[in-house]
Coordinates of C-alpha atoms and ligand atoms in Angstrom, one line a residue:
X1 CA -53.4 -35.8 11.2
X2 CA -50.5 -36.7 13.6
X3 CA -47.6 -35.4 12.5
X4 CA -44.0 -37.4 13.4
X5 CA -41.8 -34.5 13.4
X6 CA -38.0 -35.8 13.7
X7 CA -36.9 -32.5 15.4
X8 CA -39.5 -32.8 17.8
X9 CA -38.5 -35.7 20.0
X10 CA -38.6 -34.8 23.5
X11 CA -35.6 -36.9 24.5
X12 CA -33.2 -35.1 21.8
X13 CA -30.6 -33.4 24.4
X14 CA -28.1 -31.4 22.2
X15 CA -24.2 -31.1 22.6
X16 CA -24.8 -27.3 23.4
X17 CA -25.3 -26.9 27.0
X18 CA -28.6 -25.2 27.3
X19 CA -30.4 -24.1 30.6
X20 CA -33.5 -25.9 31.5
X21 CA -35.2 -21.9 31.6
X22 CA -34.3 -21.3 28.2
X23 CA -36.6 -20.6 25.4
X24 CA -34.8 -22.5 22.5
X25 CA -34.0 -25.9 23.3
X26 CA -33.3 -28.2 20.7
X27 CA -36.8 -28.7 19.9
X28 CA -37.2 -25.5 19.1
X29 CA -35.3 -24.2 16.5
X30 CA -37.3 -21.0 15.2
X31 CA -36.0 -19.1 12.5
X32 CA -34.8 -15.1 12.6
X33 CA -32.4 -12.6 10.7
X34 CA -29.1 -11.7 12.5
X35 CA -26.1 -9.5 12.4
X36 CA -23.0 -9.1 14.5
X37 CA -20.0 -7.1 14.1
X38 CA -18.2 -9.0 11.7
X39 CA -21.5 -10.7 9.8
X40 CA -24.3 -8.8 7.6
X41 CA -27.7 -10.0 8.0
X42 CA -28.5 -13.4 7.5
X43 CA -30.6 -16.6 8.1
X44 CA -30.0 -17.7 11.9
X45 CA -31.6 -20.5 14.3
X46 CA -31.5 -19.5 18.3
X47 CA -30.2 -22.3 20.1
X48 CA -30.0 -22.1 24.0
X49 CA -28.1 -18.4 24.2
X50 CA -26.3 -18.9 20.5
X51 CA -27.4 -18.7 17.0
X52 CA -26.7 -21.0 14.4
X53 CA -25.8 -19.0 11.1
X54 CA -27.5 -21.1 8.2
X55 CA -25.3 -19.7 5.7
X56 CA -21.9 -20.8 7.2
X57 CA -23.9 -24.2 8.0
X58 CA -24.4 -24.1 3.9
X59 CA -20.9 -23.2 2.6
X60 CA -19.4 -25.5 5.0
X61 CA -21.5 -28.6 2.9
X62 CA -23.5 -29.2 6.2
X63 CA -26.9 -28.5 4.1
X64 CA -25.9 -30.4 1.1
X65 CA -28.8 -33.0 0.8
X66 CA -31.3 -30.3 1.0
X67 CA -32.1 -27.9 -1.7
X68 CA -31.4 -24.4 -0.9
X69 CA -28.7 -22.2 -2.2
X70 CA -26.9 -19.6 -0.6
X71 CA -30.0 -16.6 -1.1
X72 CA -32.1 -18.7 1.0
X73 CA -29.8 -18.0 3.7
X74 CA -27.7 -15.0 2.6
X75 CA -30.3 -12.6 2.9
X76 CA -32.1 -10.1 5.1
X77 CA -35.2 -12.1 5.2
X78 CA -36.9 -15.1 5.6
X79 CA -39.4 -15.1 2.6
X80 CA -37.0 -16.5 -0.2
X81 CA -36.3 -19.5 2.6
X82 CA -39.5 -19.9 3.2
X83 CA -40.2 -20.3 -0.3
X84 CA -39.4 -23.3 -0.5
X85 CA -42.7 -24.7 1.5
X86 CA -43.6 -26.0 4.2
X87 CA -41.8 -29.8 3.8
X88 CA -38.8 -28.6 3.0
X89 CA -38.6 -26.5 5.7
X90 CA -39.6 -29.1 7.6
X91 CA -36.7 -31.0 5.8
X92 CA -33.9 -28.7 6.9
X93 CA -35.6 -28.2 10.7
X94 CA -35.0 -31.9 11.1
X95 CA -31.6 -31.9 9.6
X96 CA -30.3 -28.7 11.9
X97 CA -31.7 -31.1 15.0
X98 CA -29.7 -33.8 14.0
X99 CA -26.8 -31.5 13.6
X100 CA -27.0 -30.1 17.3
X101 CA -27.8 -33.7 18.6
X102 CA -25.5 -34.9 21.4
X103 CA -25.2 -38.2 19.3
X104 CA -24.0 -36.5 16.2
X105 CA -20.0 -36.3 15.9
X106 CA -20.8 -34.2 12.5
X107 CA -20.8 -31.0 13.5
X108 CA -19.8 -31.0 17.0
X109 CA -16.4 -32.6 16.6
X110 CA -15.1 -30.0 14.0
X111 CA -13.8 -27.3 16.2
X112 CA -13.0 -24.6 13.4
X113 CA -16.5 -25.1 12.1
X114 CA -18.0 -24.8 15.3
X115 CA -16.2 -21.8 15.7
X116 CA -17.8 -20.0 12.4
X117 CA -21.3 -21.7 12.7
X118 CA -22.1 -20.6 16.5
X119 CA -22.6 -16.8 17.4
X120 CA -24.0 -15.8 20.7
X121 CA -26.9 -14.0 21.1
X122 CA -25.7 -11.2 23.3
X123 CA -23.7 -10.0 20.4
X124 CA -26.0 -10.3 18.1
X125 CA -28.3 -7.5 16.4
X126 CA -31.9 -9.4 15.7
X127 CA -34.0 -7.6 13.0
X128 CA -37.2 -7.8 11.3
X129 CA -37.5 -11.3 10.1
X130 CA -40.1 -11.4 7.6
X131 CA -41.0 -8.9 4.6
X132 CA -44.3 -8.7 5.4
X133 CA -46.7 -8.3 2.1
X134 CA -50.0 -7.6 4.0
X135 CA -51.2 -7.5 7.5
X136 CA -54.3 -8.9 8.9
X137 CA -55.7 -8.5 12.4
X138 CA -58.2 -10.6 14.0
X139 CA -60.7 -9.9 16.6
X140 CA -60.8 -13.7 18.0
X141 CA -60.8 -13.7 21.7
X142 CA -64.4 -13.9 23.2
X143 CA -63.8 -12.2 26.9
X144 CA -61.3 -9.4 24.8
X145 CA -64.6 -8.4 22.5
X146 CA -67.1 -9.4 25.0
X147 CA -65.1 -7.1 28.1
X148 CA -64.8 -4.2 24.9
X149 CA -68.7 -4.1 24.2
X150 CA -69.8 -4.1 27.8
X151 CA -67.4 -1.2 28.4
X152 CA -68.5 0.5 25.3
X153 CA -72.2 -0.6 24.8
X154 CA -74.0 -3.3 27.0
X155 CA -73.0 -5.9 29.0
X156 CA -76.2 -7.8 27.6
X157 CA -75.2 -7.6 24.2
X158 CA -71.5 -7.5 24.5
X159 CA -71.1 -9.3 21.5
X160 CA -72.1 -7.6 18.2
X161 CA -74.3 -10.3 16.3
X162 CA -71.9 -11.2 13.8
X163 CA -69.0 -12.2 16.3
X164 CA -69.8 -16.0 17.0
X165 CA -70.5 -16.6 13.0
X166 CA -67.1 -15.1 11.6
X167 CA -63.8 -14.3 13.0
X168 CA -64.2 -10.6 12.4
X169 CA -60.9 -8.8 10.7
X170 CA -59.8 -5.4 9.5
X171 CA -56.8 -5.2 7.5
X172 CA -53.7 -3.9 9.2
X173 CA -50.4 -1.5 7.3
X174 CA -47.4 -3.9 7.2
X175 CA -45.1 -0.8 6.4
X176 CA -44.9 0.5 10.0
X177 CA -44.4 -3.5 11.9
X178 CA -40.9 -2.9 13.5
X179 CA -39.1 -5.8 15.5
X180 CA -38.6 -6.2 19.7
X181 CA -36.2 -3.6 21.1
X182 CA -37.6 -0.2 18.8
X183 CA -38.9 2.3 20.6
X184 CA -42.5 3.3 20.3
X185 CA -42.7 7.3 19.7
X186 CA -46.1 8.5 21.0
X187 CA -48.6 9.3 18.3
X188 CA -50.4 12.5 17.4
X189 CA -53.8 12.6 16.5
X190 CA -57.4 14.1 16.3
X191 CA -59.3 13.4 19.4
X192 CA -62.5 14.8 20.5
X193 CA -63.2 15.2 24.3
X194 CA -66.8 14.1 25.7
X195 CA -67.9 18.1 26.7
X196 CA -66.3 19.5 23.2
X197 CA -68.3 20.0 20.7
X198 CA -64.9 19.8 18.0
X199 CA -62.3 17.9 18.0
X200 CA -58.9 18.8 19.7
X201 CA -55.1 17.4 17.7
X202 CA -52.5 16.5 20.3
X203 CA -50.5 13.6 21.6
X204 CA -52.4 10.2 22.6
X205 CA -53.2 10.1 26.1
X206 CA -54.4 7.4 25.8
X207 CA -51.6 5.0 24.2
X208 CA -52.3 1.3 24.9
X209 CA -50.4 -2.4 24.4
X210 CA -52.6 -5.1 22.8
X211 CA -51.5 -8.7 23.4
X212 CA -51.5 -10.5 20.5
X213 CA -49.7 -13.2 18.8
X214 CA -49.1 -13.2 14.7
X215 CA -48.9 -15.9 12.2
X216 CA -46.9 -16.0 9.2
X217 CA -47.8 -17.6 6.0
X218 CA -46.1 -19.2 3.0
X219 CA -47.2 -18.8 -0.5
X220 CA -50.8 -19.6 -0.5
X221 CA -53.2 -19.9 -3.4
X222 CA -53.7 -18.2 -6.5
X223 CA -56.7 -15.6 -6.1
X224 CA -59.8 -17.1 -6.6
X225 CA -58.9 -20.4 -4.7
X226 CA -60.0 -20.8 -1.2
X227 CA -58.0 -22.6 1.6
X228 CA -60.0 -24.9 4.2
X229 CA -59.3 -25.6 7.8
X230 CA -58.0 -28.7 6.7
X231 CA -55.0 -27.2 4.4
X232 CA -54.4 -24.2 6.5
X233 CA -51.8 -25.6 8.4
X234 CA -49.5 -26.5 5.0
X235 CA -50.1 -23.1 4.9
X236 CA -48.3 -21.7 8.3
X237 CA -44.9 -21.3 8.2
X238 CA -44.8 -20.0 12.2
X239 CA -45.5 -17.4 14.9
X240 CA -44.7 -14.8 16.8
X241 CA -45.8 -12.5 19.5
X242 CA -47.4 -9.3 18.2
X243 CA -48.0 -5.9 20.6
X244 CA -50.9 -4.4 18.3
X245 CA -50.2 -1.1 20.0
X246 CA -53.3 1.3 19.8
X247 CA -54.1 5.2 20.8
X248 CA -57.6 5.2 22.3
X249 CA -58.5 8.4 22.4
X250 CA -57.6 8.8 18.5
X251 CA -59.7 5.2 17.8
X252 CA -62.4 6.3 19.9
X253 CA -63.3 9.2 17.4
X254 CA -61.8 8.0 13.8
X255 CA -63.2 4.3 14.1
X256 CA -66.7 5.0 12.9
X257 CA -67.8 3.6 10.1
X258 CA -64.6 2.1 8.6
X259 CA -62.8 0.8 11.6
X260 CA -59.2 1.5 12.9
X261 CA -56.6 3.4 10.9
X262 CA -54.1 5.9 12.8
X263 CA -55.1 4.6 15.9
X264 CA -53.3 1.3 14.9
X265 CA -51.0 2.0 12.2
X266 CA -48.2 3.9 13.3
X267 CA -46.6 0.9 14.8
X268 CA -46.9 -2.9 15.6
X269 CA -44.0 -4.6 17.1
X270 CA -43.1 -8.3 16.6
X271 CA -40.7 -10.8 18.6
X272 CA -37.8 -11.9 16.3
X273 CA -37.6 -15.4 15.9
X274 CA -40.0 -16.9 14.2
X275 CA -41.5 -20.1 16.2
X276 CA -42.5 -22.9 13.6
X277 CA -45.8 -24.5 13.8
X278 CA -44.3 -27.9 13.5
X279 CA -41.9 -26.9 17.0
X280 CA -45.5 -26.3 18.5
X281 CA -47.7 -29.4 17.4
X282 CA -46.7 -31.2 20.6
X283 CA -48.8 -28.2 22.3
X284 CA -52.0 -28.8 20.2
X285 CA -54.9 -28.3 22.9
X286 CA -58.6 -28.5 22.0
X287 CA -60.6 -25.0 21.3
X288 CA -63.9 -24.2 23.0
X289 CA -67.3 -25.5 21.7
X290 CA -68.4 -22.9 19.5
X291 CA -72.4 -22.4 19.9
X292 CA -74.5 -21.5 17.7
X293 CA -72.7 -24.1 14.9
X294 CA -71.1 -22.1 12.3
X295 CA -71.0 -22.5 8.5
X296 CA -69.8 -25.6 6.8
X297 CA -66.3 -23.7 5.7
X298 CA -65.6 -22.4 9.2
X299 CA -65.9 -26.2 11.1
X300 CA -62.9 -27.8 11.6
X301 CA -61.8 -31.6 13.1
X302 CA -58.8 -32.2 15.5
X303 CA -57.1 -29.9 18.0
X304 CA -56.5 -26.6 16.4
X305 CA -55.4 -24.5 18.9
X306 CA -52.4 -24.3 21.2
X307 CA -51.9 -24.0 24.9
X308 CA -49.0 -20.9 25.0
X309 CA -48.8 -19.3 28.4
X310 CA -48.5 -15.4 27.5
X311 CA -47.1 -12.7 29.9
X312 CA -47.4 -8.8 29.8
X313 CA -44.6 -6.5 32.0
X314 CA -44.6 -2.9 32.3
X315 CA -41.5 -1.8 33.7
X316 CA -41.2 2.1 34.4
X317 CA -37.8 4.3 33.0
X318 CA -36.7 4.0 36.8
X319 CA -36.6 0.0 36.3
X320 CA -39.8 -0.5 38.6
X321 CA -41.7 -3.8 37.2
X322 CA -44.9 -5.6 37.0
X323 CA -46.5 -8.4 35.3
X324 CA -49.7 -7.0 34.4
X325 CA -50.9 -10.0 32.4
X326 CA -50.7 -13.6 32.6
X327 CA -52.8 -14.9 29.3
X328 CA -53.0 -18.2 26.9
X329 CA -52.9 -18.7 23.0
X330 CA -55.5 -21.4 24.1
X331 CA -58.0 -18.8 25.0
X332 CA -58.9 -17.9 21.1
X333 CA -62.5 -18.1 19.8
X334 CA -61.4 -18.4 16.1
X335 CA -58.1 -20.4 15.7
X336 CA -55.4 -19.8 13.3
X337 CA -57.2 -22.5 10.5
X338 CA -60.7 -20.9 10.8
X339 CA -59.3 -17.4 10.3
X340 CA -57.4 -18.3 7.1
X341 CA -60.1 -20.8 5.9
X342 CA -62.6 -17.2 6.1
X343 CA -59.7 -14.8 4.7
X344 CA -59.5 -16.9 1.4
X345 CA -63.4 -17.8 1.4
X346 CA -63.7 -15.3 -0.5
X347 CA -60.8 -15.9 -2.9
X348 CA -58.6 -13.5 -1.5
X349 CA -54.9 -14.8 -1.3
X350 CA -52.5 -14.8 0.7
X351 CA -48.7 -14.3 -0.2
X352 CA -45.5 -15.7 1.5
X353 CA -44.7 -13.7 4.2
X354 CA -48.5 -12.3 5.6
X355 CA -48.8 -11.0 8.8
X356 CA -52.1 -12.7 10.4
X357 CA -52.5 -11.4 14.2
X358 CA -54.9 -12.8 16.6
X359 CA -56.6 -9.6 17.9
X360 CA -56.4 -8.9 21.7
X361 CA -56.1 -12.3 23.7
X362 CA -57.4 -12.1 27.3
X363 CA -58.5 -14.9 29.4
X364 CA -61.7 -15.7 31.3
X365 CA -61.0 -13.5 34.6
X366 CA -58.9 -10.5 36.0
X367 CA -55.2 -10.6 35.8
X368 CA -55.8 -12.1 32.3
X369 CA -56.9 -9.8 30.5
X370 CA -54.4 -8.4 27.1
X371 CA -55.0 -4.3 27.3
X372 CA -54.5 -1.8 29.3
X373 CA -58.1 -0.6 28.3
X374 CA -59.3 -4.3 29.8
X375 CA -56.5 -4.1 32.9
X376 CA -57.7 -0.2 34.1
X377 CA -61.7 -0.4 33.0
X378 CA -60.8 2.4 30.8
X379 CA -58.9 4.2 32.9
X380 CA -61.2 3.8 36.0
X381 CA -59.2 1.0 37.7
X382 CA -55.5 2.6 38.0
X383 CA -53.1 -0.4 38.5
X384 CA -50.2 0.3 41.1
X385 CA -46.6 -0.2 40.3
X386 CA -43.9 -1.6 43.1
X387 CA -42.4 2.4 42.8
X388 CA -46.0 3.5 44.0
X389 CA -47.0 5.3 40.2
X390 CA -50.2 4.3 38.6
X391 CA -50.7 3.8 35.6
X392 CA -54.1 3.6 33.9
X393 CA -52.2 3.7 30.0
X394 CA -49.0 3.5 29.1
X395 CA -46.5 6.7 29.9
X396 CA -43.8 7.8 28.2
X397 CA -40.8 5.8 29.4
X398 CA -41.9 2.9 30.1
X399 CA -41.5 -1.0 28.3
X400 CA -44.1 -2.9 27.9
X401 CA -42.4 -6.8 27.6
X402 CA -43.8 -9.6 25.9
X403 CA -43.4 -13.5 26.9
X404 CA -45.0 -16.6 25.1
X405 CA -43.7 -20.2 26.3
X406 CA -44.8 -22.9 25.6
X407 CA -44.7 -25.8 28.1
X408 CA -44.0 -29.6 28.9
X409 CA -42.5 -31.1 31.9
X410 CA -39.1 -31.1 30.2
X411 CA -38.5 -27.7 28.1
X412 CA -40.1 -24.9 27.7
X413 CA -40.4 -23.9 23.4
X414 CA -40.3 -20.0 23.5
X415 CA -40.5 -17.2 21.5
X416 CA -37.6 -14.7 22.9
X417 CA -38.8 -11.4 24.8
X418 CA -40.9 -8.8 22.8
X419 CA -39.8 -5.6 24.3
X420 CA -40.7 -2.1 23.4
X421 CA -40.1 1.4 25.1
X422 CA -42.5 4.1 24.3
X423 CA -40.9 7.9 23.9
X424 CA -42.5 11.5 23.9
X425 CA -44.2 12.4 20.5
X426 CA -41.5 14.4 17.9
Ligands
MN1 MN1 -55.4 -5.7 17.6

């Protein structure tokens, strides 16, 4: 299905002057929650460096032929907005274009509206923008899980035998998923050393980024009902980039049998604004042939997956800094319609405002690749910084930055830095 999306003209130029760089040209219009000094938190759309506040936009009768009321917009999250489906969202994405076009007196032409509509970003506060019910991660990259098994079992059977007929998941804690610009505190755990026969408790040494990028759902089915590839996408309200952060050593020894649990869940950190799928239809791309065939509910027709260029940057506490990553979205396995077509297979449901995150995305050679664990060899390939430290995992005081764009020959659709700094453990 080609979808005409209004919003999504390329040749829409806005009456905001916005820099060719930036990540939120008037095609994009992602969603996030935002707060200044004189405003609580509430519904916002980035545009170029400013924010458009939905909920002056509504009082000032700007929304009126759409149907939401002042909670949609007037509160600290996205979900009762996003309530309202995906059309209408579509619905009032469209109409927010046509109230930033260059063509459209509307808006633009009445000063003292302008004036309570616009914030900039700079003095804004961004929080977290969904209320996230539950939190799925993904294991869909092939060179991320075929790089982890020949590290940790055999580069002949990299792949365990279930990879290429499932997208393979674990289910995540949405409690401790905290937005760009919290710090990380190191975690504590149970680790047990090679030569020791019991295990030791102490700090991670081995504290790791994973680049990843999420997904956020609307209100899907009631439980029992499955969704297919073809419906998933009614079902994706947008995305954002996801740092899956992960303690080796502490993984290493809990993992076995049931898979990751404090290794993983004292924090994941999310970008703020929330990227709709619609703003990244234009980026469709075509997924790789997936051999051997999988099951009828897994295939899927069209391109479903999208060509985002991803960065990593570590940047020390004395401001030295690297790009230590340069990945793509388009690099997935499993995209975003076969992973919920198997999480509802099942009958599971999913709620408005999930959390489903890709799993590690690294690309086919070196210098793509989306973990430290991947970038270092497990520690055996130090990386140098431009201050002359090495760092085989993350240390204490450094950021690790996140970058997703998106890109044509005329704009670039963004998602806003993910940027976290890691601190000793309490
Ligand atoms: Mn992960």
């Amino acid at each position: 299905m080609v979808k005409n999306i209004k919003a999504n003209n390329p040749s829409l130029k806005s009456w905001l002057e916005i820099s060719r760089e930036s990540d939120f040209p008037i095609q994009n219009l992602p969603f996030g929650i935002y707060s200044t000094k004189n405003k609580t938190k509430r519904v916002g759309v980035a545009i170029g460096d400013q924010i458009l506040d939905l909920s002056q936009l509504l009082e000032l009768g700007y929304l009126d032929s759409l149907s939401f009321c002042e909670h949609c917009f007037s509160n600290e999250y996205l979900n009762r907005m996003m309530g309202h489906g995906k059309l209408e969202i579509r619905d009032l994405r469209n109409r927010i274009s046509e109230l930033l076009n260059v063509e459209n007196p509307e808006l633009s032409q009445n000063i003292e509206a302008v004036n309570k509509v616009l914030d900039l970003q700079i003095e804004s506060e961004m929080h977290l923008p969904v209320k996230i019910g539950d939190y799925t991660d993904f294991y869909s990259s092939e060179q991320h899980a075929f790089n982890v098994g020949s590290m940790f079992r055999d580069p002949d059977n990299a792949l365990l035998p279930n990879w290429k007929h499932m997208p393979v998941a674990y289910h995540g804690r949405s409690s401790s998923i905290i937005p760009s610009g919290h710090d990380i505190i190191r975690p504590k755990g149970q680790q047990k050393l090679d030569d020791n026969e019991n295990p030791i408790f102490g700090a991670s040494k081995l504290l790791d980024f994973e680049l990843e990028m999420g997904f956020i759902t609307f209100k899907g089915k009631p439980l029992a009902n499955t969704i297919s590839t073809e419906e998933a996408d009614e079902f994706i309200f947008g995305m954002c980039l996801f740092n899956d952060w992960s303690a080796r050593d502490i993984q290493k020894w809990e993992y076995v049998p049931l898979g990751p649990f404090l290794a993983k869940n004292f924090a994941s950190s999310m970008s703020c604004w929330i990227v709709t799928l619609d703003a990244l239809e234009p980026f469709r791309t075509a997924g790789p042939v997936q051999k051997p065939k999988v099951l009828p509910y897994l295939e899927y027709s069209g391109n479903k997956h999208l060509d985002i260029e991803l960065t990593v940057a570590i940047q020390t506490e004395n401001g030295s800094k690297k790009v230590v990553a340069n990945s793509n979205y388009k690099h997935m396995y499993w995209n975003m319609n076969q992973q919920l077509a198997h999480h509802t297979v099942n009958g599971c449901n999913v709620n408005c405002g999930d959390m489903l995150a890709s799993g590690t995305i690294s690309g086919p050679e070196e210098g793509s690749f989306g973990s430290m664990l991947e970038i270092s060899w497990k520690g055996t390939k130090p990386l140098k910084m431009p201050d002359g430290s090495e760092r085989r995992f993350i240390q204490n005081g450094d950021s690790v930055i996140f970058n997703g764009r998106a890109k044509n020959k005329d704009f670039n659709i963004g998602f806003g830095e993910l940027i976290s700094k890691v601190l000793p453990p309490k």
